mmCIF file of C-alpha atoms in Angstrom:
data_model
loop_
_atom_site.group_PDB
_atom_site.id
_atom_site.type_symbol
_atom_site.label_atom_id
_atom_site.label_comp_id
_atom_site.label_asym_id
_atom_site.label_seq_id
_atom_site.Cartn_x
_atom_site.Cartn_y
_atom_site.Cartn_z
ATOM 1 C CA LYS A 1 -30.039 -32.451 16.895
ATOM 2 C CA GLU A 2 -30.644 -35.082 19.568
ATOM 3 C CA GLU A 3 -26.926 -35.176 20.542
ATOM 4 C CA ILE A 4 -26.638 -38.904 19.775
ATOM 5 C CA SER A 5 -23.187 -40.146 18.820
ATOM 6 C CA TYR A 6 -22.649 -42.616 15.995
ATOM 7 C CA ASP A 7 -19.793 -45.047 15.227
ATOM 8 C CA ILE A 8 -20.354 -45.468 11.430
ATOM 9 C CA ILE A 9 -22.478 -44.303 8.577
ATOM 10 C CA SER A 10 -23.727 -47.108 6.352
ATOM 11 C CA ALA A 11 -25.178 -45.849 3.031
ATOM 12 C CA HIS A 12 -27.023 -47.787 0.393
ATOM 13 C CA TYR A 13 -27.042 -46.750 -3.242
ATOM 14 C CA PHE A 14 -25.297 -43.620 -4.515
ATOM 15 C CA LEU A 15 -27.844 -40.922 -3.373
ATOM 16 C CA SER A 16 -27.596 -42.104 0.205
ATOM 17 C CA GLY A 17 -23.884 -42.211 -0.252
ATOM 18 C CA LEU A 18 -23.688 -38.580 -1.192
ATOM 19 C CA ILE A 19 -25.642 -37.669 1.937
ATOM 20 C CA GLY A 20 -23.300 -39.989 3.861
ATOM 21 C CA LEU A 21 -20.272 -37.980 2.582
ATOM 22 C CA LYS A 22 -21.795 -34.757 3.984
ATOM 23 C CA LEU A 23 -22.447 -36.479 7.344
ATOM 24 C CA LYS A 24 -18.907 -37.968 7.383
ATOM 25 C CA LYS A 25 -17.351 -34.606 7.096
ATOM 26 C CA LYS A 26 -19.671 -33.220 9.743
ATOM 27 C CA ILE A 27 -19.509 -35.781 12.515
ATOM 28 C CA LYS A 28 -16.148 -37.344 11.567
ATOM 29 C CA VAL A 29 -16.997 -41.070 11.478
ATOM 30 C CA PRO A 30 -16.314 -43.760 8.868
ATOM 31 C CA LEU A 31 -18.601 -44.069 5.780
ATOM 32 C CA ILE A 32 -19.389 -47.505 4.395
ATOM 33 C CA VAL A 33 -21.267 -47.614 0.994
ATOM 34 C CA THR A 34 -23.099 -50.424 -0.715
ATOM 35 C CA PHE A 35 -24.015 -49.634 -4.284
ATOM 36 C CA HIS A 36 -26.226 -52.700 -5.040
ATOM 37 C CA THR A 37 -26.239 -51.697 -8.731
ATOM 38 C CA LEU A 38 -23.530 -49.910 -10.756
ATOM 39 C CA ALA A 39 -24.420 -47.302 -13.310
ATOM 40 C CA LEU A 40 -21.595 -48.259 -15.689
ATOM 41 C CA MET A 41 -22.865 -51.897 -15.734
ATOM 42 C CA LYS A 42 -26.488 -50.847 -16.206
ATOM 43 C CA ASN A 43 -25.433 -48.632 -19.099
ATOM 44 C CA LEU A 44 -23.700 -51.556 -20.692
ATOM 45 C CA VAL A 45 -26.800 -53.634 -21.041
ATOM 46 C CA ALA A 46 -29.366 -50.769 -21.417
ATOM 47 C CA ARG A 47 -31.580 -51.012 -24.504
ATOM 48 C CA ASN A 48 -32.561 -47.389 -24.579
ATOM 49 C CA GLU A 49 -31.677 -43.983 -22.983
ATOM 50 C CA ASP A 50 -34.423 -44.289 -20.399
ATOM 51 C CA GLU A 51 -32.657 -47.239 -18.784
ATOM 52 C CA LYS A 52 -29.247 -45.557 -18.518
ATOM 53 C CA GLY A 53 -27.788 -43.999 -15.444
ATOM 54 C CA ASP A 54 -26.873 -40.355 -16.151
ATOM 55 C CA LEU A 55 -23.366 -39.004 -16.044
ATOM 56 C CA GLN A 56 -23.911 -37.375 -12.671
ATOM 57 C CA ARG A 57 -24.693 -40.788 -11.116
ATOM 58 C CA ILE A 58 -21.457 -42.243 -12.585
ATOM 59 C CA ARG A 59 -19.407 -39.314 -11.323
ATOM 60 C CA SER A 60 -21.109 -39.719 -7.851
ATOM 61 C CA GLU A 61 -20.186 -43.407 -7.751
ATOM 62 C CA LEU A 62 -16.554 -42.603 -8.709
ATOM 63 C CA LEU A 63 -16.443 -39.965 -5.966
ATOM 64 C CA LEU A 64 -17.758 -42.361 -3.401
ATOM 65 C CA THR A 65 -15.145 -45.072 -4.215
ATOM 66 C CA LYS A 66 -12.546 -42.471 -3.591
ATOM 67 C CA GLN A 67 -13.923 -40.778 -0.408
ATOM 68 C CA ALA A 68 -15.759 -43.563 1.408
ATOM 69 C CA ASP A 69 -13.858 -45.534 3.924
ATOM 70 C CA LYS A 70 -15.137 -48.871 2.736
ATOM 71 C CA ILE A 71 -17.175 -50.147 -0.201
ATOM 72 C CA VAL A 72 -19.275 -53.294 0.200
ATOM 73 C CA ALA A 73 -19.701 -55.516 -2.922
ATOM 74 C CA THR A 74 -22.589 -58.025 -2.763
ATOM 75 C CA SER A 75 -20.907 -60.483 -5.173
ATOM 76 C CA GLU A 76 -17.508 -61.458 -6.519
ATOM 77 C CA SER A 77 -18.434 -60.063 -9.972
ATOM 78 C CA ASP A 78 -19.402 -56.708 -8.601
ATOM 79 C CA LEU A 79 -16.271 -56.643 -6.570
ATOM 80 C CA GLU A 80 -14.216 -56.940 -9.733
ATOM 81 C CA TYR A 81 -16.303 -54.303 -11.545
ATOM 82 C CA ILE A 82 -15.956 -51.827 -8.672
ATOM 83 C CA HIS A 83 -12.153 -52.469 -8.630
ATOM 84 C CA ALA A 84 -11.545 -52.425 -12.412
ATOM 85 C CA LEU A 85 -14.116 -49.915 -13.685
ATOM 86 C CA TYR A 86 -14.047 -47.416 -10.813
ATOM 87 C CA ASN A 87 -10.379 -47.700 -9.984
ATOM 88 C CA CYS A 88 -11.169 -48.625 -6.406
ATOM 89 C CA PRO A 89 -8.332 -50.310 -4.427
ATOM 90 C CA LEU A 90 -9.042 -53.935 -3.470
ATOM 91 C CA LYS A 91 -8.102 -53.262 0.132
ATOM 92 C CA LYS A 92 -11.022 -50.774 0.318
ATOM 93 C CA ILE A 93 -13.668 -53.262 -0.985
ATOM 94 C CA ALA A 94 -15.272 -55.926 1.224
ATOM 95 C CA LEU A 95 -17.447 -58.754 -0.097
ATOM 96 C CA LEU A 96 -20.777 -59.339 1.703
ATOM 97 C CA SER A 97 -23.477 -61.336 -0.003
ATOM 98 C CA PRO A 98 -27.071 -60.728 1.181
ATOM 99 C CA GLY A 99 -28.823 -63.195 3.408
ATOM 100 C CA VAL A 100 -32.156 -64.897 3.364
ATOM 101 C CA ASN A 101 -34.789 -65.334 6.095
ATOM 102 C CA ARG A 102 -34.781 -69.120 6.363
ATOM 103 C CA GLU A 103 -37.679 -69.125 8.826
ATOM 104 C CA LEU A 104 -39.935 -67.683 6.072
ATOM 105 C CA PHE A 105 -38.303 -69.071 2.951
ATOM 106 C CA LYS A 106 -38.226 -72.887 3.474
ATOM 107 C CA PRO A 107 -39.551 -76.048 1.770
ATOM 108 C CA ILE A 108 -43.344 -76.531 1.739
ATOM 109 C CA ASN A 109 -45.215 -79.549 0.333
ATOM 110 C CA GLN A 110 -45.726 -78.735 -3.420
ATOM 111 C CA THR A 111 -49.337 -79.880 -3.514
ATOM 112 C CA LYS A 112 -50.139 -77.557 -0.502
ATOM 113 C CA ALA A 113 -48.323 -74.737 -2.227
ATOM 114 C CA LYS A 114 -50.119 -75.207 -5.516
ATOM 115 C CA LYS A 115 -53.488 -75.227 -3.774
ATOM 116 C CA PHE A 116 -52.538 -72.033 -1.960
ATOM 117 C CA ILE A 117 -51.737 -70.088 -5.179
ATOM 118 C CA LYS A 118 -54.646 -71.789 -7.034
ATOM 119 C CA ILE A 119 -52.855 -73.504 -9.886
ATOM 120 C CA SER A 120 -53.712 -76.848 -11.339
ATOM 121 C CA LEU A 121 -51.739 -79.733 -9.792
ATOM 122 C CA ASN A 122 -51.046 -81.088 -13.325
ATOM 123 C CA GLN A 123 -49.375 -77.845 -14.511
ATOM 124 C CA LYS A 124 -45.609 -77.526 -14.539
ATOM 125 C CA LEU A 125 -45.079 -74.044 -13.098
ATOM 126 C CA ILE A 126 -42.044 -72.028 -14.271
ATOM 127 C CA LEU A 127 -41.665 -68.876 -12.171
ATOM 128 C CA PHE A 128 -40.164 -65.424 -12.420
ATOM 129 C CA VAL A 129 -40.142 -63.067 -9.422
ATOM 130 C CA GLY A 130 -38.892 -59.517 -9.686
ATOM 131 C CA ARG A 131 -39.304 -55.986 -10.952
ATOM 132 C CA ILE A 132 -40.796 -55.548 -14.485
ATOM 133 C CA ASN A 133 -37.754 -53.962 -15.978
ATOM 134 C CA PRO A 134 -35.922 -54.440 -19.372
ATOM 135 C CA VAL A 135 -32.708 -55.470 -17.622
ATOM 136 C CA LYS A 136 -34.505 -58.360 -15.946
ATOM 137 C CA GLY A 137 -34.730 -60.161 -19.383
ATOM 138 C CA ILE A 138 -38.411 -61.175 -19.022
ATOM 139 C CA ASP A 139 -38.858 -61.019 -22.786
ATOM 140 C CA VAL A 140 -36.317 -63.763 -23.139
ATOM 141 C CA LEU A 141 -38.668 -66.010 -20.963
ATOM 142 C CA LEU A 142 -41.485 -65.356 -23.388
ATOM 143 C CA TYR A 143 -39.425 -66.513 -26.304
ATOM 144 C CA THR A 144 -38.358 -69.486 -24.284
ATOM 145 C CA ILE A 145 -41.927 -70.545 -23.532
ATOM 146 C CA LYS A 146 -42.761 -70.261 -27.217
ATOM 147 C CA ILE A 147 -39.859 -72.613 -28.043
ATOM 148 C CA LEU A 148 -40.919 -75.095 -25.292
ATOM 149 C CA VAL A 149 -44.488 -75.192 -26.584
ATOM 150 C CA GLN A 150 -43.599 -75.243 -30.323
ATOM 151 C CA LYS A 151 -40.524 -77.467 -30.378
ATOM 152 C CA TYR A 152 -40.918 -79.710 -27.363
ATOM 153 C CA SER A 153 -44.748 -79.910 -27.114
ATOM 154 C CA HIS A 154 -45.120 -78.899 -23.450
ATOM 155 C CA PRO A 155 -48.944 -78.340 -23.171
ATOM 156 C CA SER A 156 -48.902 -78.466 -19.332
ATOM 157 C CA ILE A 157 -46.212 -75.729 -18.863
ATOM 158 C CA ALA A 158 -47.060 -72.379 -17.299
ATOM 159 C CA LEU A 159 -44.999 -69.298 -16.890
ATOM 160 C CA TRP A 160 -46.128 -67.035 -14.048
ATOM 161 C CA ILE A 161 -44.505 -63.582 -13.767
ATOM 162 C CA VAL A 162 -44.714 -62.268 -10.187
ATOM 163 C CA GLY A 163 -44.035 -58.514 -10.045
ATOM 164 C CA GLY A 164 -45.302 -55.137 -11.181
ATOM 165 C CA SER A 165 -47.925 -52.885 -9.638
ATOM 166 C CA ASN A 166 -51.504 -52.093 -10.784
ATOM 167 C CA ILE A 167 -51.645 -55.362 -12.732
ATOM 168 C CA ASP A 168 -55.440 -55.404 -12.722
ATOM 169 C CA CYS A 169 -55.688 -51.903 -14.318
ATOM 170 C CA ARG A 170 -54.163 -51.964 -17.784
ATOM 171 C CA LYS A 171 -54.367 -48.196 -18.082
ATOM 172 C CA GLU A 172 -51.793 -47.970 -15.306
ATOM 173 C CA TRP A 173 -49.402 -50.575 -16.834
ATOM 174 C CA SER A 174 -45.773 -49.530 -17.093
ATOM 175 C CA LYS A 175 -44.169 -49.123 -20.561
ATOM 176 C CA GLU A 176 -42.205 -52.397 -20.120
ATOM 177 C CA LEU A 177 -45.308 -54.386 -19.047
ATOM 178 C CA LYS A 178 -47.194 -53.156 -22.097
ATOM 179 C CA ARG A 179 -44.240 -54.179 -24.283
ATOM 180 C CA LEU A 180 -44.148 -57.748 -22.720
ATOM 181 C CA GLU A 181 -47.867 -58.053 -23.264
ATOM 182 C CA GLU A 182 -47.418 -57.166 -26.999
ATOM 183 C CA ILE A 183 -44.795 -59.941 -27.222
ATOM 184 C CA ARG A 184 -47.048 -62.413 -25.456
ATOM 185 C CA GLN A 185 -49.854 -61.690 -27.975
ATOM 186 C CA LEU A 186 -47.586 -61.788 -31.016
ATOM 187 C CA LEU A 187 -46.104 -65.187 -29.913
ATOM 188 C CA GLY A 188 -49.483 -66.645 -29.293
ATOM 189 C CA ILE A 189 -48.620 -67.778 -25.777
ATOM 190 C CA THR A 190 -51.384 -66.045 -23.757
ATOM 191 C CA ALA A 191 -52.618 -69.536 -22.564
ATOM 192 C CA TYR A 192 -49.172 -70.274 -21.137
ATOM 193 C CA VAL A 193 -48.025 -66.983 -19.631
ATOM 194 C CA LYS A 194 -49.659 -65.102 -16.858
ATOM 195 C CA PHE A 195 -48.864 -61.793 -15.259
ATOM 196 C CA ILE A 196 -49.583 -62.176 -11.519
ATOM 197 C CA GLY A 197 -48.548 -58.808 -10.080
ATOM 198 C CA LYS A 198 -46.800 -57.961 -6.838
ATOM 199 C CA LYS A 199 -47.393 -60.395 -4.009
ATOM 200 C CA ALA A 200 -46.866 -59.891 -0.197
ATOM 201 C CA ARG A 201 -43.573 -61.266 1.013
ATOM 202 C CA GLU A 202 -45.182 -63.915 3.283
ATOM 203 C CA LYS A 203 -46.891 -65.406 0.286
ATOM 204 C CA LEU A 204 -43.793 -65.762 -1.846
ATOM 205 C CA PRO A 205 -42.694 -69.078 -0.327
ATOM 206 C CA TYR A 206 -45.846 -70.710 -1.651
ATOM 207 C CA TYR A 207 -45.121 -69.495 -5.169
ATOM 208 C CA TYR A 208 -41.479 -70.692 -4.976
ATOM 209 C CA ASN A 209 -42.522 -74.114 -3.663
ATOM 210 C CA ALA A 210 -45.283 -74.538 -6.201
ATOM 211 C CA ALA A 211 -42.766 -74.015 -9.037
ATOM 212 C CA GLU A 212 -40.765 -76.698 -10.711
ATOM 213 C CA ILE A 213 -38.102 -74.105 -11.638
ATOM 214 C CA VAL A 214 -37.459 -70.480 -10.847
ATOM 215 C CA LEU A 215 -35.846 -68.462 -13.655
ATOM 216 C CA MET A 216 -33.578 -65.326 -13.392
ATOM 217 C CA PRO A 217 -32.659 -64.355 -16.985
ATOM 218 C CA SER A 218 -31.261 -60.923 -16.052
ATOM 219 C CA GLN A 219 -28.743 -59.171 -18.283
ATOM 220 C CA TYR A 220 -27.176 -57.650 -15.214
ATOM 221 C CA GLU A 221 -27.938 -58.341 -11.571
ATOM 222 C CA SER A 222 -25.504 -57.393 -8.768
ATOM 223 C CA PHE A 223 -26.782 -60.302 -6.780
ATOM 224 C CA GLY A 224 -30.366 -61.744 -7.156
ATOM 225 C CA GLN A 225 -32.395 -62.010 -4.057
ATOM 226 C CA ALA A 226 -35.314 -63.876 -5.607
ATOM 227 C CA ALA A 227 -32.941 -66.753 -6.666
ATOM 228 C CA LEU A 228 -31.647 -66.945 -3.096
ATOM 229 C CA GLU A 229 -35.134 -67.116 -1.682
ATOM 230 C CA ALA A 230 -36.113 -69.886 -4.240
ATOM 231 C CA MET A 231 -32.946 -71.813 -3.324
ATOM 232 C CA ALA A 232 -33.923 -71.650 0.415
ATOM 233 C CA CYS A 233 -37.205 -73.229 -0.552
ATOM 234 C CA GLY A 234 -35.301 -76.085 -2.306
ATOM 235 C CA THR A 235 -36.527 -75.067 -5.745
ATOM 236 C CA PRO A 236 -33.982 -75.280 -8.602
ATOM 237 C CA VAL A 237 -33.081 -71.903 -10.219
ATOM 238 C CA ILE A 238 -31.755 -71.288 -13.647
ATOM 239 C CA ILE A 239 -29.797 -68.080 -13.709
ATOM 240 C CA THR A 240 -27.677 -66.175 -16.115
ATOM 241 C CA ASP A 241 -23.934 -66.532 -15.499
ATOM 242 C CA ILE A 242 -23.556 -62.745 -15.115
ATOM 243 C CA THR A 243 -25.744 -62.513 -11.991
ATOM 244 C CA GLY A 244 -24.001 -62.107 -8.645
ATOM 245 C CA VAL A 245 -25.872 -65.031 -7.183
ATOM 246 C CA SER A 246 -24.296 -67.347 -9.830
ATOM 247 C CA GLY A 247 -21.167 -67.183 -7.637
ATOM 248 C CA LEU A 248 -22.835 -69.666 -5.292
ATOM 249 C CA LEU A 249 -22.766 -72.275 -8.055
ATOM 250 C CA ASP A 250 -19.814 -74.009 -9.716
ATOM 251 C CA LYS A 251 -19.030 -76.412 -12.672
ATOM 252 C CA GLU A 252 -21.155 -79.131 -11.090
ATOM 253 C CA HIS A 253 -24.246 -76.920 -11.498
ATOM 254 C CA SER A 254 -23.963 -76.249 -15.206
ATOM 255 C CA ALA A 255 -27.623 -77.345 -15.574
ATOM 256 C CA LEU A 256 -28.588 -74.138 -13.651
ATOM 257 C CA LEU A 257 -26.383 -71.625 -15.541
ATOM 258 C CA ILE A 258 -27.157 -70.026 -18.829
ATOM 259 C CA SER A 259 -25.832 -67.125 -20.887
ATOM 260 C CA ALA A 260 -27.909 -63.988 -21.194
ATOM 261 C CA ASN A 261 -30.326 -63.566 -24.116
ATOM 262 C CA ASN A 262 -30.250 -67.326 -25.053
ATOM 263 C CA PRO A 263 -33.852 -68.563 -25.233
ATOM 264 C CA ILE A 264 -32.998 -71.737 -27.136
ATOM 265 C CA GLY A 265 -30.391 -72.730 -24.595
ATOM 266 C CA LEU A 266 -32.662 -71.853 -21.790
ATOM 267 C CA ALA A 267 -35.531 -73.961 -23.244
ATOM 268 C CA LYS A 268 -33.143 -76.952 -23.504
ATOM 269 C CA LYS A 269 -32.176 -76.546 -19.718
ATOM 270 C CA ILE A 270 -35.730 -76.193 -18.637
ATOM 271 C CA ARG A 271 -36.803 -79.261 -20.600
ATOM 272 C CA HIS A 272 -33.832 -81.270 -19.227
ATOM 273 C CA LEU A 273 -34.878 -80.486 -15.616
ATOM 274 C CA LEU A 274 -38.490 -81.264 -16.239
ATOM 275 C CA MET A 275 -37.738 -84.562 -18.006
ATOM 276 C CA ASP A 276 -34.955 -85.840 -15.733
ATOM 277 C CA LYS A 277 -36.536 -86.237 -12.286
ATOM 278 C CA ASN A 278 -33.329 -87.500 -10.723
ATOM 279 C CA GLU A 279 -31.343 -84.380 -12.002
ATOM 280 C CA HIS A 280 -34.208 -82.111 -10.767
ATOM 281 C CA LYS A 281 -34.118 -83.751 -7.272
ATOM 282 C CA LYS A 282 -30.294 -83.498 -7.215
ATOM 283 C CA MET A 283 -30.365 -79.802 -8.134
ATOM 284 C CA SER A 284 -33.041 -79.108 -5.533
ATOM 285 C CA GLN A 285 -30.914 -80.618 -2.836
ATOM 286 C CA GLU A 286 -27.774 -78.796 -4.090
ATOM 287 C CA VAL A 287 -29.273 -75.306 -4.143
ATOM 288 C CA PHE A 288 -30.851 -75.829 -0.689
ATOM 289 C CA LYS A 289 -27.377 -76.838 0.740
ATOM 290 C CA ARG A 290 -25.744 -73.697 -0.843
ATOM 291 C CA VAL A 291 -27.879 -71.228 1.181
ATOM 292 C CA GLN A 292 -27.758 -72.852 4.645
ATOM 293 C CA ASN A 293 -25.097 -70.454 5.988
ATOM 294 C CA LEU A 294 -26.591 -67.321 4.386
ATOM 295 C CA THR A 295 -28.792 -66.343 7.250
ATOM 296 C CA TRP A 296 -29.175 -62.669 8.075
ATOM 297 C CA GLU A 297 -27.636 -63.413 11.472
ATOM 298 C CA ASN A 298 -24.383 -64.578 9.774
ATOM 299 C CA VAL A 299 -24.516 -61.679 7.427
ATOM 300 C CA ALA A 300 -24.861 -59.250 10.219
ATOM 301 C CA ARG A 301 -21.945 -60.886 12.049
ATOM 302 C CA LYS A 302 -19.733 -60.571 8.969
ATOM 303 C CA PHE A 303 -20.786 -56.885 8.551
ATOM 304 C CA THR A 304 -19.628 -56.068 12.096
ATOM 305 C CA GLN A 305 -16.284 -57.690 11.282
ATOM 306 C CA ILE A 306 -15.966 -55.584 8.161
ATOM 307 C CA VAL A 307 -16.731 -52.326 9.925
ATOM 308 C CA SER A 308 -14.513 -52.997 12.939
ATOM 309 C CA LYS A 309 -11.330 -53.494 10.899
#
């Protein structure tokens, strides 16, 4: 309409990809698609029909892997899934992990951070940041806290769940948030678990820095941005070994990796990091090192290399 020429179309998620296909045919420029999540993988871990991607989405993703000029995978694991499950040639897939804003997400004095978020200096904060969705495995965290309190006698532990909208109005709670609240009540851990609601991005560094450990118990996660942000703050993260961000860790970081749906194992790893100060400090330093090159500037530079090939 405005007679502007474009060099590429970069589409995110399958719906944008479908529009990208129409534009590609119209203006004759390359189409690059980043799925972020894959319907086939979401369906693998879905607990009910509401969580599943429909057949039309799967067909759309299959179509895009065939007709797009390049598919961007955000992790090694998603690259393999796109190749094997969607029959996408490896030469068409490029690996590009997300970046992190290191000017915003950086170490802050823990006492200062705790005062900012208004938590007792004596409490050991365990943190979850993300959407309130079954695939995130938040229910596993509730079982884990029960085990920590019951088996290991951690009276000073606190789990804060950051995420979800309309947290102050229970009538507007999502189905999943209501389910989590039922579990919290049944397990008798209301004194240890707090639903915080969604927080502004500029406040998140204080939550990450106030925490002893950040948890990501996802059953499927193409990457895991919250873990990356926590790592940039120098806070240890315990993540499931099926998350994309787990590719940043290796055998030396076994204390930070856990299988999905494993509350007993997760409780042991949390206790280990809380009890062993030297290990906690070591893991803090390790995760901080791992994200130093993952700036958005470097990601943008790599993206230009991908699209110029």
